[in-house]
Amino acid sequence: MNHPRRLVERARMTVRLTLLCAAARTERAVRFADDPLDERALHRVRAVAGSLPQAATRCMAPSRRCTETARTLGWESVTSQPALRDLDMGSWYGRTLDEIAAGDASGLAGWLADPGAAPHGGESVTQLCDRVAAWLDALQPDVGRVLAVVEQAVARAAVVHALGAPHQAFWRVDVPPLSTVELTGRGGRWNLRMAELPSTPRPPW
């Protein structure tokens, strides 16, 4: 039978990590760029601010959209983590998917099929996944609860690592803006935890 003190100690040695995918502009075209958030995106951030868990450690990716998301959440103390930076898109930076497909269709197809490919001269999906995995596994067991504003690609890579999935699964993970990923880790192992809906009063019938 587990002693209560041991249970408390084990809980303290568990990393509880919430990844919040940064807000994004509401334009339809998907562009690989770090554009400032528009007012509609900022309104959505303010709407979710009260639903996030409290955390002793807050950090974010060094991008403009992550910085603006954290600032709009009201965070006054937050650490920028270079390891959480977005995927380096090299020569494709600033272009939309349609523009890339029109100018480099074979390169785009290869990039989507092979996680080790980087036809844009930037970073491959495999390199991103390895970088994010190293950051996750370097978190100290006594850090407690961590809340981080991250890029969509980083959230995907974190899920892939937590599940021990092949890097090919990267594109099968859908992480919309302002969605959260809950991870718990201890002893080098990670678990993916699905978020619960806020409790609501029971109906009178």
C-alpha positions as MATLAB code, in Angstrom:
seq = 'MNHPRRLVERARMTVRLTLLCAAARTERAVRFADDPLDERALHRVRAVAGSLPQAATRCMAPSRRCTETARTLGWESVTSQPALRDLDMGSWYGRTLDEIAAGDASGLAGWLADPGAAPHGGESVTQLCDRVAAWLDALQPDVGRVLAVVEQAVARAAVVHALGAPHQAFWRVDVPPLSTVELTGRGGRWNLRMAELPSTPRPPW';
ca = [
       0.000    0.000    0.000;
       1.353    3.430   -0.941;
       2.123    5.728    1.958;
       0.436    9.175    1.666;
       3.806   10.939    1.924;
       5.167    8.858   -0.950;
       2.164    9.721   -3.062;
       2.722   13.424   -2.393;
       6.424   13.109   -3.241;
       5.640   11.303   -6.483;
       3.129   13.985   -7.427;
       5.726   16.686   -6.809;
       8.198   14.852   -9.044;
       5.757   14.798  -11.937;
       6.084   17.482  -14.595;
       2.664   18.846  -15.502;
       2.929   20.663  -18.793;
       0.220   22.576  -20.616;
       1.062   23.705  -24.138;
      -1.159   26.480  -25.465;
      -1.013   26.833  -29.224;
      -0.557   30.521  -30.026;
      -3.340   32.545  -31.590;
      -3.255   33.109  -35.328;
      -4.555   35.682  -37.733;
      -8.021   34.911  -39.039;
      -7.102   35.173  -42.716;
      -7.880   32.095  -44.774;
      -4.565   31.677  -46.593;
      -1.961   29.648  -44.677;
       1.272   31.626  -44.799;
       4.580   30.572  -43.282;
       5.283   33.874  -41.542;
       5.249   35.457  -38.101;
       2.588   38.073  -38.737;
       1.129   40.226  -35.930;
      -2.216   39.138  -34.534;
      -5.322   40.956  -35.706;
      -8.047   42.230  -33.372;
     -10.248   39.178  -33.843;
      -7.395   36.881  -32.797;
      -6.622   39.065  -29.777;
     -10.298   38.955  -28.758;
     -10.168   35.159  -28.796;
      -7.094   35.204  -26.561;
      -8.822   37.420  -24.006;
     -11.817   35.064  -24.040;
      -9.761   32.009  -23.002;
      -7.487   33.744  -20.479;
      -9.535   32.708  -17.443;
      -9.726   29.027  -18.411;
      -5.985   28.292  -18.271;
      -4.450   26.547  -15.250;
      -2.222   28.381  -12.816;
       1.463   27.591  -13.186;
       4.622   28.564  -11.335;
       6.616   28.427  -14.570;
       5.480   30.239  -17.703;
       7.382   30.263  -20.950;
       6.844   30.920  -24.634;
       8.380   30.646  -28.045;
      10.280   33.771  -29.156;
       7.944   34.564  -32.061;
       5.806   37.677  -32.384;
       2.502   35.784  -32.273;
       3.527   33.864  -29.138;
       4.695   37.077  -27.474;
       1.440   38.856  -28.320;
      -0.588   35.858  -27.136;
       1.236   35.780  -23.781;
       0.966   39.551  -23.358;
      -2.769   39.498  -24.095;
      -3.212   36.728  -21.521;
      -1.870   39.221  -18.998;
       1.391   37.414  -18.308;
       3.898   39.741  -16.675;
       6.606   37.182  -15.953;
       7.396   34.797  -18.804;
      10.602   33.238  -20.120;
      11.362   33.048  -23.834;
      12.582   29.594  -24.838;
      14.546   29.405  -28.139;
      14.029   25.621  -28.207;
      10.296   26.247  -28.689;
      10.796   28.344  -31.835;
       8.789   27.530  -34.935;
       9.985   25.259  -37.727;
      12.579   27.098  -39.832;
      10.984   27.329  -43.267;
      14.081   28.628  -45.032;
      13.327   29.987  -48.512;
       9.621   29.263  -48.068;
       9.244   31.799  -45.271;
       6.595   34.418  -46.046;
       4.927   32.338  -48.753;
       1.532   30.629  -48.797;
       1.005   26.946  -49.525;
      -0.498   27.833  -52.891;
       2.542   29.908  -53.798;
       4.897   27.113  -52.786;
       2.877   24.514  -54.693;
       2.989   26.686  -57.805;
       6.751   27.218  -57.622;
       8.034   23.980  -56.057;
       5.351   21.286  -56.239;
       7.783   18.366  -56.057;
       9.633   19.916  -53.108;
       6.373   20.463  -51.225;
       5.224   16.894  -51.891;
       8.552   15.510  -50.694;
       8.497   17.648  -47.565;
       5.012   16.441  -46.618;
       5.959   12.792  -47.231;
       9.462   12.622  -45.752;
      10.055   14.044  -42.230;
      13.775   14.163  -42.951;
      13.384   16.403  -46.019;
      14.088   20.139  -46.007;
      13.811   21.297  -49.636;
      13.411   24.890  -48.450;
      16.904   24.875  -46.973;
      15.613   25.330  -43.447;
      14.769   22.744  -40.816;
      13.271   19.295  -41.362;
      10.364   17.912  -39.347;
      12.747   15.354  -37.845;
      15.079   18.102  -36.649;
      12.142   19.957  -35.114;
      10.871   16.812  -33.348;
      14.331   16.081  -31.962;
      14.692   19.671  -30.709;
      11.318   19.646  -28.948;
      11.939   16.181  -27.486;
      15.242   17.363  -26.013;
      13.521   20.357  -24.393;
      10.778   18.199  -22.907;
      13.152   15.624  -21.495;
      15.379   18.340  -20.009;
      12.571   19.671  -17.788;
      13.523   19.053  -14.179;
      11.224   16.674  -12.281;
      10.651   19.210   -9.499;
       9.543   22.009  -11.846;
       5.888   21.264  -11.098;
       3.322   22.783  -13.425;
       4.542   24.517  -16.582;
       2.419   26.596  -18.950;
       3.896   27.421  -22.352;
       2.647   29.338  -25.385;
       4.033   27.522  -28.408;
       3.843   27.262  -32.154;
       1.500   24.774  -33.788;
       4.447   22.772  -35.131;
       5.989   22.554  -31.659;
       2.741   21.263  -30.145;
       2.571   18.611  -32.854;
       6.160   17.562  -32.203;
       5.481   17.324  -28.456;
       2.542   14.969  -29.014;
       4.628   12.803  -31.353;
       7.361   12.508  -28.718;
       4.973   11.857  -25.832;
       3.335    8.985  -27.702;
       6.590    7.577  -29.021;
       5.130    7.843  -32.512;
       7.215    7.907  -35.695;
       7.952   11.332  -37.094;
       5.697   10.532  -40.049;
       2.787   11.012  -37.624;
       3.613   14.725  -37.333;
       1.119   15.738  -40.038;
      -1.607   13.562  -38.474;
      -1.760   15.752  -35.367;
      -4.161   18.672  -35.677;
      -3.575   21.456  -33.149;
      -5.805   24.489  -33.845;
      -4.871   27.964  -32.577;
      -5.597   28.423  -28.840;
      -6.069   24.710  -28.270;
      -4.162   23.057  -25.427;
      -2.094   19.909  -25.103;
      -1.782   18.438  -21.607;
       1.312   16.326  -20.886;
       2.519   14.720  -17.670;
       6.019   13.329  -17.366;
       8.067   11.394  -14.867;
      11.207    9.324  -15.222;
      11.677   10.156  -18.889;
       8.180    8.976  -19.855;
       5.346   11.211  -21.009;
       1.589   10.764  -20.996;
      -0.930   12.670  -23.075;
      -3.856   13.856  -20.988;
      -7.113   14.924  -22.556;
      -8.514   18.146  -21.136;
     -11.777   18.080  -19.208;
     -14.702   20.376  -19.888;
     -15.455   22.910  -17.152;
     -17.971   21.534  -14.657;
     -21.535   22.711  -15.126;
     -24.508   22.551  -12.748;
     -26.701   19.499  -13.120;
     -30.119   20.099  -14.661;
     -33.013   20.078  -12.170;
     -34.634   17.039  -13.772;
];
